[in-house]
């Protein structure tokens, strides 16, 4: 009873901050409801879900979000692991370089979005200046769907690769040196040591980084608000962007709640699959 008494304040905060919003979201998703007209809640059952899942525009949002998540997470994991492997070594100026690498992660996504928006300006942006200086024609990065996707992925990768570097470096430096010394005595090559020792023994930490980046990438909203505004047209709207637009621009609160529930189910499903693999990996290593 005493333990429950000590835990009750934390449990109350969790129930209020987590459980209540989630159950309210699920509850509102079954109503034709607008936040502007709170007195007119009409039960519609699963009609909000049926409407959303039959909307081809929504599937375009999911496809775009999937492409964005795949590009970002792949680039961030590959670059982060490579840089983290280099940063685990002791060399002069390592701490200064490591600190500078962490700086983009400290910025707000909105700030990063506006920064890259100015850099990618089709007329006077520094990126097009560099492109034209080597003989290529300027690219309308934010005015076309495919370049805008890669531009958003580049901005997100620039911002969040340091997170992977941080975790990867910590994981690599946690591997005992005696294992590398024994492998070196046995004549193991650097590539063999990396793929057979470094990666397997740091896999649980890297898997956690993968899970966190997947979840965060699926929820990406503020970067696109600042960088593309969802344009051109609505071709760079992520699912989270569509949720916010439906709720706060059109005030279709019931439909927005249903869409948020769909996104929540997808994120929870992916997380459960990855956590199951992480558990097996932890038992193995």
JSON list of C-alpha atoms in Angstrom, two decimals, residues 29-250:
[
{"chain": "A", "resi": 29, "resn": "UNK", "atom": "CA", "xyz": [-13.07, 9.38, -33.84]},
{"chain": "A", "resi": 30, "resn": "UNK", "atom": "CA", "xyz": [-16.50, 7.72, -33.76]},
{"chain": "A", "resi": 31, "resn": "UNK", "atom": "CA", "xyz": [-18.39, 11.02, -34.01]},
{"chain": "A", "resi": 32, "resn": "UNK", "atom": "CA", "xyz": [-19.15, 13.62, -36.65]},
{"chain": "A", "resi": 33, "resn": "UNK", "atom": "CA", "xyz": [-17.68, 16.33, -34.49]},
{"chain": "A", "resi": 34, "resn": "UNK", "atom": "CA", "xyz": [-16.13, 19.77, -34.84]},
{"chain": "A", "resi": 35, "resn": "UNK", "atom": "CA", "xyz": [-14.28, 21.64, -32.13]},
{"chain": "A", "resi": 36, "resn": "UNK", "atom": "CA", "xyz": [-16.11, 24.79, -33.26]},
{"chain": "A", "resi": 37, "resn": "UNK", "atom": "CA", "xyz": [-19.49, 23.16, -32.60]},
{"chain": "A", "resi": 38, "resn": "UNK", "atom": "CA", "xyz": [-19.02, 21.10, -29.46]},
{"chain": "A", "resi": 39, "resn": "UNK", "atom": "CA", "xyz": [-22.74, 20.72, -28.82]},
{"chain": "A", "resi": 40, "resn": "UNK", "atom": "CA", "xyz": [-23.42, 18.84, -32.06]},
{"chain": "A", "resi": 41, "resn": "UNK", "atom": "CA", "xyz": [-21.75, 15.45, -31.71]},
{"chain": "A", "resi": 42, "resn": "UNK", "atom": "CA", "xyz": [-23.39, 12.91, -34.01]},
{"chain": "A", "resi": 43, "resn": "UNK", "atom": "CA", "xyz": [-22.38, 9.24, -33.62]},
{"chain": "A", "resi": 44, "resn": "UNK", "atom": "CA", "xyz": [-21.22, 7.82, -36.96]},
{"chain": "A", "resi": 45, "resn": "UNK", "atom": "CA", "xyz": [-19.56, 4.56, -35.90]},
{"chain": "A", "resi": 46, "resn": "UNK", "atom": "CA", "xyz": [-16.71, 3.61, -38.22]},
{"chain": "A", "resi": 47, "resn": "UNK", "atom": "CA", "xyz": [-17.81, 5.97, -41.00]},
{"chain": "A", "resi": 48, "resn": "UNK", "atom": "CA", "xyz": [-14.89, 8.34, -40.36]},
{"chain": "A", "resi": 49, "resn": "UNK", "atom": "CA", "xyz": [-12.47, 5.45, -40.83]},
{"chain": "A", "resi": 50, "resn": "UNK", "atom": "CA", "xyz": [-14.28, 4.21, -43.94]},
{"chain": "A", "resi": 51, "resn": "UNK", "atom": "CA", "xyz": [-14.24, 7.68, -45.46]},
{"chain": "A", "resi": 52, "resn": "UNK", "atom": "CA", "xyz": [-10.54, 8.19, -44.76]},
{"chain": "A", "resi": 53, "resn": "UNK", "atom": "CA", "xyz": [-9.43, 4.76, -45.97]},
{"chain": "A", "resi": 54, "resn": "UNK", "atom": "CA", "xyz": [-11.40, 5.18, -49.19]},
{"chain": "A", "resi": 55, "resn": "UNK", "atom": "CA", "xyz": [-9.84, 8.58, -49.90]},
{"chain": "A", "resi": 56, "resn": "UNK", "atom": "CA", "xyz": [-7.09, 8.25, -52.56]},
{"chain": "A", "resi": 57, "resn": "UNK", "atom": "CA", "xyz": [-5.51, 11.51, -51.39]},
{"chain": "A", "resi": 58, "resn": "UNK", "atom": "CA", "xyz": [-4.92, 9.99, -47.96]},
{"chain": "A", "resi": 59, "resn": "UNK", "atom": "CA", "xyz": [-3.13, 7.02, -49.52]},
{"chain": "A", "resi": 60, "resn": "UNK", "atom": "CA", "xyz": [-0.90, 9.52, -51.33]},
{"chain": "A", "resi": 61, "resn": "UNK", "atom": "CA", "xyz": [-0.04, 11.01, -47.92]},
{"chain": "A", "resi": 62, "resn": "UNK", "atom": "CA", "xyz": [0.86, 7.56, -46.62]},
{"chain": "A", "resi": 63, "resn": "UNK", "atom": "CA", "xyz": [2.99, 6.80, -49.67]},
{"chain": "A", "resi": 64, "resn": "UNK", "atom": "CA", "xyz": [4.82, 10.11, -49.36]},
{"chain": "A", "resi": 65, "resn": "UNK", "atom": "CA", "xyz": [5.32, 9.60, -45.61]},
{"chain": "A", "resi": 66, "resn": "UNK", "atom": "CA", "xyz": [6.61, 6.08, -46.23]},
{"chain": "A", "resi": 67, "resn": "UNK", "atom": "CA", "xyz": [9.12, 7.33, -48.80]},
{"chain": "A", "resi": 68, "resn": "UNK", "atom": "CA", "xyz": [10.25, 10.09, -46.48]},
{"chain": "A", "resi": 69, "resn": "UNK", "atom": "CA", "xyz": [10.67, 7.73, -43.52]},
{"chain": "A", "resi": 70, "resn": "UNK", "atom": "CA", "xyz": [12.57, 5.15, -45.59]},
{"chain": "A", "resi": 71, "resn": "UNK", "atom": "CA", "xyz": [14.99, 7.70, -47.09]},
{"chain": "A", "resi": 72, "resn": "UNK", "atom": "CA", "xyz": [15.61, 9.52, -43.79]},
{"chain": "A", "resi": 73, "resn": "UNK", "atom": "CA", "xyz": [16.06, 6.48, -41.58]},
{"chain": "A", "resi": 74, "resn": "UNK", "atom": "CA", "xyz": [18.27, 4.69, -44.11]},
{"chain": "A", "resi": 75, "resn": "UNK", "atom": "CA", "xyz": [20.55, 7.70, -44.62]},
{"chain": "A", "resi": 76, "resn": "UNK", "atom": "CA", "xyz": [20.70, 8.52, -40.93]},
{"chain": "A", "resi": 77, "resn": "UNK", "atom": "CA", "xyz": [21.55, 4.98, -39.87]},
{"chain": "A", "resi": 78, "resn": "UNK", "atom": "CA", "xyz": [24.23, 4.50, -42.55]},
{"chain": "A", "resi": 79, "resn": "UNK", "atom": "CA", "xyz": [25.88, 7.89, -42.03]},
{"chain": "A", "resi": 80, "resn": "UNK", "atom": "CA", "xyz": [25.45, 7.75, -38.25]},
{"chain": "A", "resi": 81, "resn": "UNK", "atom": "CA", "xyz": [27.06, 4.32, -37.92]},
{"chain": "A", "resi": 82, "resn": "UNK", "atom": "CA", "xyz": [29.96, 5.28, -40.20]},
{"chain": "A", "resi": 83, "resn": "UNK", "atom": "CA", "xyz": [30.65, 8.56, -38.40]},
{"chain": "A", "resi": 84, "resn": "UNK", "atom": "CA", "xyz": [30.12, 6.98, -34.99]},
{"chain": "A", "resi": 85, "resn": "UNK", "atom": "CA", "xyz": [32.66, 4.28, -35.83]},
{"chain": "A", "resi": 86, "resn": "UNK", "atom": "CA", "xyz": [35.20, 6.99, -36.69]},
{"chain": "A", "resi": 87, "resn": "UNK", "atom": "CA", "xyz": [34.38, 9.04, -33.60]},
{"chain": "A", "resi": 88, "resn": "UNK", "atom": "CA", "xyz": [35.03, 6.14, -31.24]},
{"chain": "A", "resi": 89, "resn": "UNK", "atom": "CA", "xyz": [38.74, 6.41, -32.06]},
{"chain": "A", "resi": 90, "resn": "UNK", "atom": "CA", "xyz": [41.00, 8.68, -30.06]},
{"chain": "A", "resi": 91, "resn": "UNK", "atom": "CA", "xyz": [42.50, 11.46, -32.18]},
{"chain": "A", "resi": 92, "resn": "UNK", "atom": "CA", "xyz": [43.43, 15.08, -31.74]},
{"chain": "A", "resi": 93, "resn": "UNK", "atom": "CA", "xyz": [40.45, 17.44, -31.78]},
{"chain": "A", "resi": 94, "resn": "UNK", "atom": "CA", "xyz": [37.94, 14.62, -31.36]},
{"chain": "A", "resi": 95, "resn": "UNK", "atom": "CA", "xyz": [35.96, 16.33, -28.59]},
{"chain": "A", "resi": 96, "resn": "UNK", "atom": "CA", "xyz": [35.67, 19.59, -30.57]},
{"chain": "A", "resi": 97, "resn": "UNK", "atom": "CA", "xyz": [34.51, 17.79, -33.71]},
{"chain": "A", "resi": 98, "resn": "UNK", "atom": "CA", "xyz": [32.06, 15.68, -31.72]},
{"chain": "A", "resi": 99, "resn": "UNK", "atom": "CA", "xyz": [30.57, 18.79, -30.09]},
{"chain": "A", "resi": 100, "resn": "UNK", "atom": "CA", "xyz": [30.16, 20.49, -33.46]},
{"chain": "A", "resi": 101, "resn": "UNK", "atom": "CA", "xyz": [28.48, 17.38, -34.89]},
{"chain": "A", "resi": 102, "resn": "UNK", "atom": "CA", "xyz": [25.89, 17.49, -32.11]},
{"chain": "A", "resi": 103, "resn": "UNK", "atom": "CA", "xyz": [24.87, 21.10, -32.78]},
{"chain": "A", "resi": 104, "resn": "UNK", "atom": "CA", "xyz": [22.18, 20.52, -35.47]},
{"chain": "A", "resi": 105, "resn": "UNK", "atom": "CA", "xyz": [20.32, 18.21, -33.10]},
{"chain": "A", "resi": 106, "resn": "UNK", "atom": "CA", "xyz": [19.95, 21.07, -30.61]},
{"chain": "A", "resi": 107, "resn": "UNK", "atom": "CA", "xyz": [17.96, 23.26, -33.02]},
{"chain": "A", "resi": 108, "resn": "UNK", "atom": "CA", "xyz": [14.19, 23.40, -33.34]},
{"chain": "A", "resi": 109, "resn": "UNK", "atom": "CA", "xyz": [12.76, 21.60, -36.41]},
{"chain": "A", "resi": 110, "resn": "UNK", "atom": "CA", "xyz": [11.02, 24.85, -37.40]},
{"chain": "A", "resi": 111, "resn": "UNK", "atom": "CA", "xyz": [14.36, 26.70, -37.32]},
{"chain": "A", "resi": 112, "resn": "UNK", "atom": "CA", "xyz": [15.94, 23.93, -39.40]},
{"chain": "A", "resi": 113, "resn": "UNK", "atom": "CA", "xyz": [13.05, 24.09, -41.86]},
{"chain": "A", "resi": 114, "resn": "UNK", "atom": "CA", "xyz": [13.40, 27.83, -42.40]},
{"chain": "A", "resi": 115, "resn": "UNK", "atom": "CA", "xyz": [17.21, 27.57, -42.59]},
{"chain": "A", "resi": 116, "resn": "UNK", "atom": "CA", "xyz": [17.04, 24.96, -45.33]},
{"chain": "A", "resi": 117, "resn": "UNK", "atom": "CA", "xyz": [14.22, 26.85, -47.04]},
{"chain": "A", "resi": 118, "resn": "UNK", "atom": "CA", "xyz": [16.53, 29.83, -47.51]},
{"chain": "A", "resi": 119, "resn": "UNK", "atom": "CA", "xyz": [19.43, 27.59, -48.53]},
{"chain": "A", "resi": 120, "resn": "UNK", "atom": "CA", "xyz": [17.26, 25.85, -51.13]},
{"chain": "A", "resi": 121, "resn": "UNK", "atom": "CA", "xyz": [15.73, 28.97, -52.63]},
{"chain": "A", "resi": 122, "resn": "UNK", "atom": "CA", "xyz": [15.55, 28.49, -56.39]},
{"chain": "A", "resi": 123, "resn": "UNK", "atom": "CA", "xyz": [16.99, 31.94, -57.18]},
{"chain": "A", "resi": 124, "resn": "UNK", "atom": "CA", "xyz": [19.50, 32.98, -54.52]},
{"chain": "A", "resi": 125, "resn": "UNK", "atom": "CA", "xyz": [19.89, 29.90, -52.30]},
{"chain": "A", "resi": 126, "resn": "UNK", "atom": "CA", "xyz": [23.41, 28.71, -51.53]},
{"chain": "A", "resi": 127, "resn": "UNK", "atom": "CA", "xyz": [22.62, 25.17, -52.72]},
{"chain": "A", "resi": 128, "resn": "UNK", "atom": "CA", "xyz": [21.69, 26.34, -56.22]},
{"chain": "A", "resi": 129, "resn": "UNK", "atom": "CA", "xyz": [24.72, 28.64, -56.21]},
{"chain": "A", "resi": 130, "resn": "UNK", "atom": "CA", "xyz": [26.95, 25.62, -55.63]},
{"chain": "A", "resi": 131, "resn": "UNK", "atom": "CA", "xyz": [25.03, 23.59, -58.23]},
{"chain": "A", "resi": 132, "resn": "UNK", "atom": "CA", "xyz": [25.36, 26.30, -60.88]},
{"chain": "A", "resi": 133, "resn": "UNK", "atom": "CA", "xyz": [29.03, 26.92, -60.02]},
{"chain": "A", "resi": 134, "resn": "UNK", "atom": "CA", "xyz": [29.92, 23.40, -61.17]},
{"chain": "A", "resi": 135, "resn": "UNK", "atom": "CA", "xyz": [28.05, 23.76, -64.46]},
{"chain": "A", "resi": 136, "resn": "UNK", "atom": "CA", "xyz": [24.62, 22.31, -63.67]},
{"chain": "A", "resi": 137, "resn": "UNK", "atom": "CA", "xyz": [21.32, 24.14, -64.08]},
{"chain": "A", "resi": 138, "resn": "UNK", "atom": "CA", "xyz": [19.47, 25.41, -61.02]},
{"chain": "A", "resi": 139, "resn": "UNK", "atom": "CA", "xyz": [16.86, 23.16, -59.45]},
{"chain": "A", "resi": 140, "resn": "UNK", "atom": "CA", "xyz": [13.49, 24.29, -58.12]},
{"chain": "A", "resi": 141, "resn": "UNK", "atom": "CA", "xyz": [13.96, 22.25, -54.96]},
{"chain": "A", "resi": 142, "resn": "UNK", "atom": "CA", "xyz": [10.75, 23.24, -53.19]},
{"chain": "A", "resi": 143, "resn": "UNK", "atom": "CA", "xyz": [8.53, 23.72, -56.24]},
{"chain": "A", "resi": 144, "resn": "UNK", "atom": "CA", "xyz": [8.49, 20.10, -57.42]},
{"chain": "A", "resi": 145, "resn": "UNK", "atom": "CA", "xyz": [7.37, 17.03, -55.51]},
{"chain": "A", "resi": 146, "resn": "UNK", "atom": "CA", "xyz": [10.40, 14.77, -56.01]},
{"chain": "A", "resi": 147, "resn": "UNK", "atom": "CA", "xyz": [13.09, 17.43, -55.30]},
{"chain": "A", "resi": 148, "resn": "UNK", "atom": "CA", "xyz": [11.04, 18.63, -52.32]},
{"chain": "A", "resi": 149, "resn": "UNK", "atom": "CA", "xyz": [11.01, 15.10, -50.90]},
{"chain": "A", "resi": 150, "resn": "UNK", "atom": "CA", "xyz": [14.78, 14.86, -51.14]},
{"chain": "A", "resi": 151, "resn": "UNK", "atom": "CA", "xyz": [15.18, 18.38, -49.77]},
{"chain": "A", "resi": 152, "resn": "UNK", "atom": "CA", "xyz": [13.07, 17.52, -46.71]},
{"chain": "A", "resi": 153, "resn": "UNK", "atom": "CA", "xyz": [14.98, 14.26, -46.28]},
{"chain": "A", "resi": 154, "resn": "UNK", "atom": "CA", "xyz": [18.29, 16.14, -46.47]},
{"chain": "A", "resi": 155, "resn": "UNK", "atom": "CA", "xyz": [17.16, 18.65, -43.83]},
{"chain": "A", "resi": 156, "resn": "UNK", "atom": "CA", "xyz": [15.90, 15.92, -41.51]},
{"chain": "A", "resi": 157, "resn": "UNK", "atom": "CA", "xyz": [19.07, 13.87, -42.02]},
{"chain": "A", "resi": 158, "resn": "UNK", "atom": "CA", "xyz": [21.26, 16.91, -41.29]},
{"chain": "A", "resi": 159, "resn": "UNK", "atom": "CA", "xyz": [19.35, 17.50, -38.07]},
{"chain": "A", "resi": 160, "resn": "UNK", "atom": "CA", "xyz": [18.98, 13.96, -36.69]},
{"chain": "A", "resi": 161, "resn": "UNK", "atom": "CA", "xyz": [22.04, 12.05, -37.90]},
{"chain": "A", "resi": 162, "resn": "UNK", "atom": "CA", "xyz": [23.93, 13.42, -34.83]},
{"chain": "A", "resi": 163, "resn": "UNK", "atom": "CA", "xyz": [21.46, 11.49, -32.66]},
{"chain": "A", "resi": 164, "resn": "UNK", "atom": "CA", "xyz": [22.50, 8.24, -34.34]},
{"chain": "A", "resi": 165, "resn": "UNK", "atom": "CA", "xyz": [26.17, 9.27, -34.11]},
{"chain": "A", "resi": 166, "resn": "UNK", "atom": "CA", "xyz": [25.76, 9.87, -30.36]},
{"chain": "A", "resi": 167, "resn": "UNK", "atom": "CA", "xyz": [24.21, 6.46, -29.67]},
{"chain": "A", "resi": 168, "resn": "UNK", "atom": "CA", "xyz": [26.48, 4.60, -32.09]},
{"chain": "A", "resi": 169, "resn": "UNK", "atom": "CA", "xyz": [29.63, 6.14, -30.59]},
{"chain": "A", "resi": 170, "resn": "UNK", "atom": "CA", "xyz": [28.50, 5.23, -27.08]},
{"chain": "A", "resi": 171, "resn": "UNK", "atom": "CA", "xyz": [27.71, 1.67, -28.18]},
{"chain": "A", "resi": 172, "resn": "UNK", "atom": "CA", "xyz": [31.02, 1.20, -30.00]},
{"chain": "A", "resi": 173, "resn": "UNK", "atom": "CA", "xyz": [33.08, 2.58, -27.12]},
{"chain": "A", "resi": 174, "resn": "UNK", "atom": "CA", "xyz": [31.31, 0.21, -24.74]},
{"chain": "A", "resi": 175, "resn": "UNK", "atom": "CA", "xyz": [32.78, -2.86, -26.45]},
{"chain": "A", "resi": 176, "resn": "UNK", "atom": "CA", "xyz": [35.76, -4.21, -24.43]},
{"chain": "A", "resi": 177, "resn": "UNK", "atom": "CA", "xyz": [39.14, -3.65, -26.07]},
{"chain": "A", "resi": 178, "resn": "UNK", "atom": "CA", "xyz": [40.21, -7.17, -25.13]},
{"chain": "A", "resi": 179, "resn": "UNK", "atom": "CA", "xyz": [37.83, -8.60, -27.72]},
{"chain": "A", "resi": 180, "resn": "UNK", "atom": "CA", "xyz": [39.44, -6.54, -30.49]},
{"chain": "A", "resi": 181, "resn": "UNK", "atom": "CA", "xyz": [42.91, -7.48, -29.25]},
{"chain": "A", "resi": 182, "resn": "UNK", "atom": "CA", "xyz": [42.05, -11.18, -29.33]},
{"chain": "A", "resi": 183, "resn": "UNK", "atom": "CA", "xyz": [40.60, -10.85, -32.84]},
{"chain": "A", "resi": 184, "resn": "UNK", "atom": "CA", "xyz": [43.70, -8.98, -34.00]},
{"chain": "A", "resi": 185, "resn": "UNK", "atom": "CA", "xyz": [45.96, -11.70, -32.60]},
{"chain": "A", "resi": 186, "resn": "UNK", "atom": "CA", "xyz": [43.91, -14.26, -34.56]},
{"chain": "A", "resi": 187, "resn": "UNK", "atom": "CA", "xyz": [44.57, -12.25, -37.73]},
{"chain": "A", "resi": 188, "resn": "UNK", "atom": "CA", "xyz": [41.05, -10.79, -38.20]},
{"chain": "A", "resi": 189, "resn": "UNK", "atom": "CA", "xyz": [40.86, -7.99, -40.76]},
{"chain": "A", "resi": 190, "resn": "UNK", "atom": "CA", "xyz": [39.32, -4.58, -39.90]},
{"chain": "A", "resi": 191, "resn": "UNK", "atom": "CA", "xyz": [36.25, -5.40, -42.02]},
{"chain": "A", "resi": 192, "resn": "UNK", "atom": "CA", "xyz": [35.84, -8.75, -40.24]},
{"chain": "A", "resi": 193, "resn": "UNK", "atom": "CA", "xyz": [36.14, -7.07, -36.81]},
{"chain": "A", "resi": 194, "resn": "UNK", "atom": "CA", "xyz": [33.55, -4.47, -37.80]},
{"chain": "A", "resi": 195, "resn": "UNK", "atom": "CA", "xyz": [30.92, -6.86, -39.20]},
{"chain": "A", "resi": 196, "resn": "UNK", "atom": "CA", "xyz": [31.51, -9.75, -36.77]},
{"chain": "A", "resi": 197, "resn": "UNK", "atom": "CA", "xyz": [32.30, -7.90, -33.54]},
{"chain": "A", "resi": 198, "resn": "UNK", "atom": "CA", "xyz": [31.38, -4.21, -33.62]},
{"chain": "A", "resi": 199, "resn": "UNK", "atom": "CA", "xyz": [27.97, -4.37, -35.30]},
{"chain": "A", "resi": 200, "resn": "UNK", "atom": "CA", "xyz": [26.64, -7.51, -33.54]},
{"chain": "A", "resi": 201, "resn": "UNK", "atom": "CA", "xyz": [27.68, -6.35, -30.07]},
{"chain": "A", "resi": 202, "resn": "UNK", "atom": "CA", "xyz": [26.27, -2.84, -30.57]},
{"chain": "A", "resi": 203, "resn": "UNK", "atom": "CA", "xyz": [23.14, -4.05, -32.39]},
{"chain": "A", "resi": 204, "resn": "UNK", "atom": "CA", "xyz": [20.69, -3.60, -29.44]},
{"chain": "A", "resi": 205, "resn": "UNK", "atom": "CA", "xyz": [21.63, 0.08, -29.04]},
{"chain": "A", "resi": 206, "resn": "UNK", "atom": "CA", "xyz": [21.51, 0.68, -32.79]},
{"chain": "A", "resi": 207, "resn": "UNK", "atom": "CA", "xyz": [18.12, -1.03, -32.91]},
{"chain": "A", "resi": 208, "resn": "UNK", "atom": "CA", "xyz": [16.80, 1.33, -30.23]},
{"chain": "A", "resi": 209, "resn": "UNK", "atom": "CA", "xyz": [18.06, 4.26, -32.31]},
{"chain": "A", "resi": 210, "resn": "UNK", "atom": "CA", "xyz": [16.28, 2.80, -35.35]},
{"chain": "A", "resi": 211, "resn": "UNK", "atom": "CA", "xyz": [12.99, 2.47, -33.44]},
{"chain": "A", "resi": 212, "resn": "UNK", "atom": "CA", "xyz": [13.15, 6.02, -32.10]},
{"chain": "A", "resi": 213, "resn": "UNK", "atom": "CA", "xyz": [13.95, 7.49, -35.51]},
{"chain": "A", "resi": 214, "resn": "UNK", "atom": "CA", "xyz": [11.16, 5.51, -37.20]},
{"chain": "A", "resi": 215, "resn": "UNK", "atom": "CA", "xyz": [8.60, 6.76, -34.68]},
{"chain": "A", "resi": 216, "resn": "UNK", "atom": "CA", "xyz": [9.79, 10.36, -34.89]},
{"chain": "A", "resi": 217, "resn": "UNK", "atom": "CA", "xyz": [9.97, 10.36, -38.70]},
{"chain": "A", "resi": 218, "resn": "UNK", "atom": "CA", "xyz": [6.39, 9.12, -38.99]},
{"chain": "A", "resi": 219, "resn": "UNK", "atom": "CA", "xyz": [5.26, 12.04, -36.82]},
{"chain": "A", "resi": 220, "resn": "UNK", "atom": "CA", "xyz": [7.21, 14.67, -38.77]},
{"chain": "A", "resi": 221, "resn": "UNK", "atom": "CA", "xyz": [5.15, 17.81, -39.12]},
{"chain": "A", "resi": 222, "resn": "UNK", "atom": "CA", "xyz": [6.89, 21.04, -38.10]},
{"chain": "A", "resi": 223, "resn": "UNK", "atom": "CA", "xyz": [9.80, 20.59, -40.51]},
{"chain": "A", "resi": 224, "resn": "UNK", "atom": "CA", "xyz": [7.41, 20.46, -43.48]},
{"chain": "A", "resi": 225, "resn": "UNK", "atom": "CA", "xyz": [5.41, 23.44, -42.22]},
{"chain": "A", "resi": 226, "resn": "UNK", "atom": "CA", "xyz": [8.53, 25.60, -42.27]},
{"chain": "A", "resi": 227, "resn": "UNK", "atom": "CA", "xyz": [10.23, 24.05, -45.31]},
{"chain": "A", "resi": 228, "resn": "UNK", "atom": "CA", "xyz": [7.52, 23.38, -47.92]},
{"chain": "A", "resi": 229, "resn": "UNK", "atom": "CA", "xyz": [4.21, 24.32, -46.27]},
{"chain": "A", "resi": 230, "resn": "UNK", "atom": "CA", "xyz": [2.90, 21.04, -47.68]},
{"chain": "A", "resi": 231, "resn": "UNK", "atom": "CA", "xyz": [3.47, 22.21, -51.25]},
{"chain": "A", "resi": 232, "resn": "UNK", "atom": "CA", "xyz": [3.65, 22.26, -54.14]},
{"chain": "A", "resi": 233, "resn": "UNK", "atom": "CA", "xyz": [-0.09, 21.92, -53.76]},
{"chain": "A", "resi": 234, "resn": "UNK", "atom": "CA", "xyz": [-0.48, 19.28, -51.09]},
{"chain": "A", "resi": 235, "resn": "UNK", "atom": "CA", "xyz": [2.07, 16.82, -52.51]},
{"chain": "A", "resi": 236, "resn": "UNK", "atom": "CA", "xyz": [4.49, 17.04, -49.56]},
{"chain": "A", "resi": 237, "resn": "UNK", "atom": "CA", "xyz": [1.94, 16.69, -46.80]},
{"chain": "A", "resi": 238, "resn": "UNK", "atom": "CA", "xyz": [2.81, 13.91, -44.38]},
{"chain": "A", "resi": 239, "resn": "UNK", "atom": "CA", "xyz": [0.09, 12.05, -42.49]},
{"chain": "A", "resi": 240, "resn": "UNK", "atom": "CA", "xyz": [0.78, 14.16, -39.39]},
{"chain": "A", "resi": 241, "resn": "UNK", "atom": "CA", "xyz": [0.52, 17.29, -41.52]},
{"chain": "A", "resi": 242, "resn": "UNK", "atom": "CA", "xyz": [-2.83, 16.06, -42.80]},
{"chain": "A", "resi": 243, "resn": "UNK", "atom": "CA", "xyz": [-4.03, 15.42, -39.24]},
{"chain": "A", "resi": 244, "resn": "UNK", "atom": "CA", "xyz": [-3.17, 18.96, -38.18]},
{"chain": "A", "resi": 245, "resn": "UNK", "atom": "CA", "xyz": [-4.68, 20.46, -41.33]},
{"chain": "A", "resi": 246, "resn": "UNK", "atom": "CA", "xyz": [-7.92, 18.50, -40.95]},
{"chain": "A", "resi": 247, "resn": "UNK", "atom": "CA", "xyz": [-8.23, 19.42, -37.26]},
{"chain": "A", "resi": 248, "resn": "UNK", "atom": "CA", "xyz": [-7.10, 23.04, -37.19]},
{"chain": "A", "resi": 249, "resn": "UNK", "atom": "CA", "xyz": [-7.73, 24.36, -40.72]},
{"chain": "A", "resi": 250, "resn": "UNK", "atom": "CA", "xyz": [-10.97, 22.57, -41.63]}
]
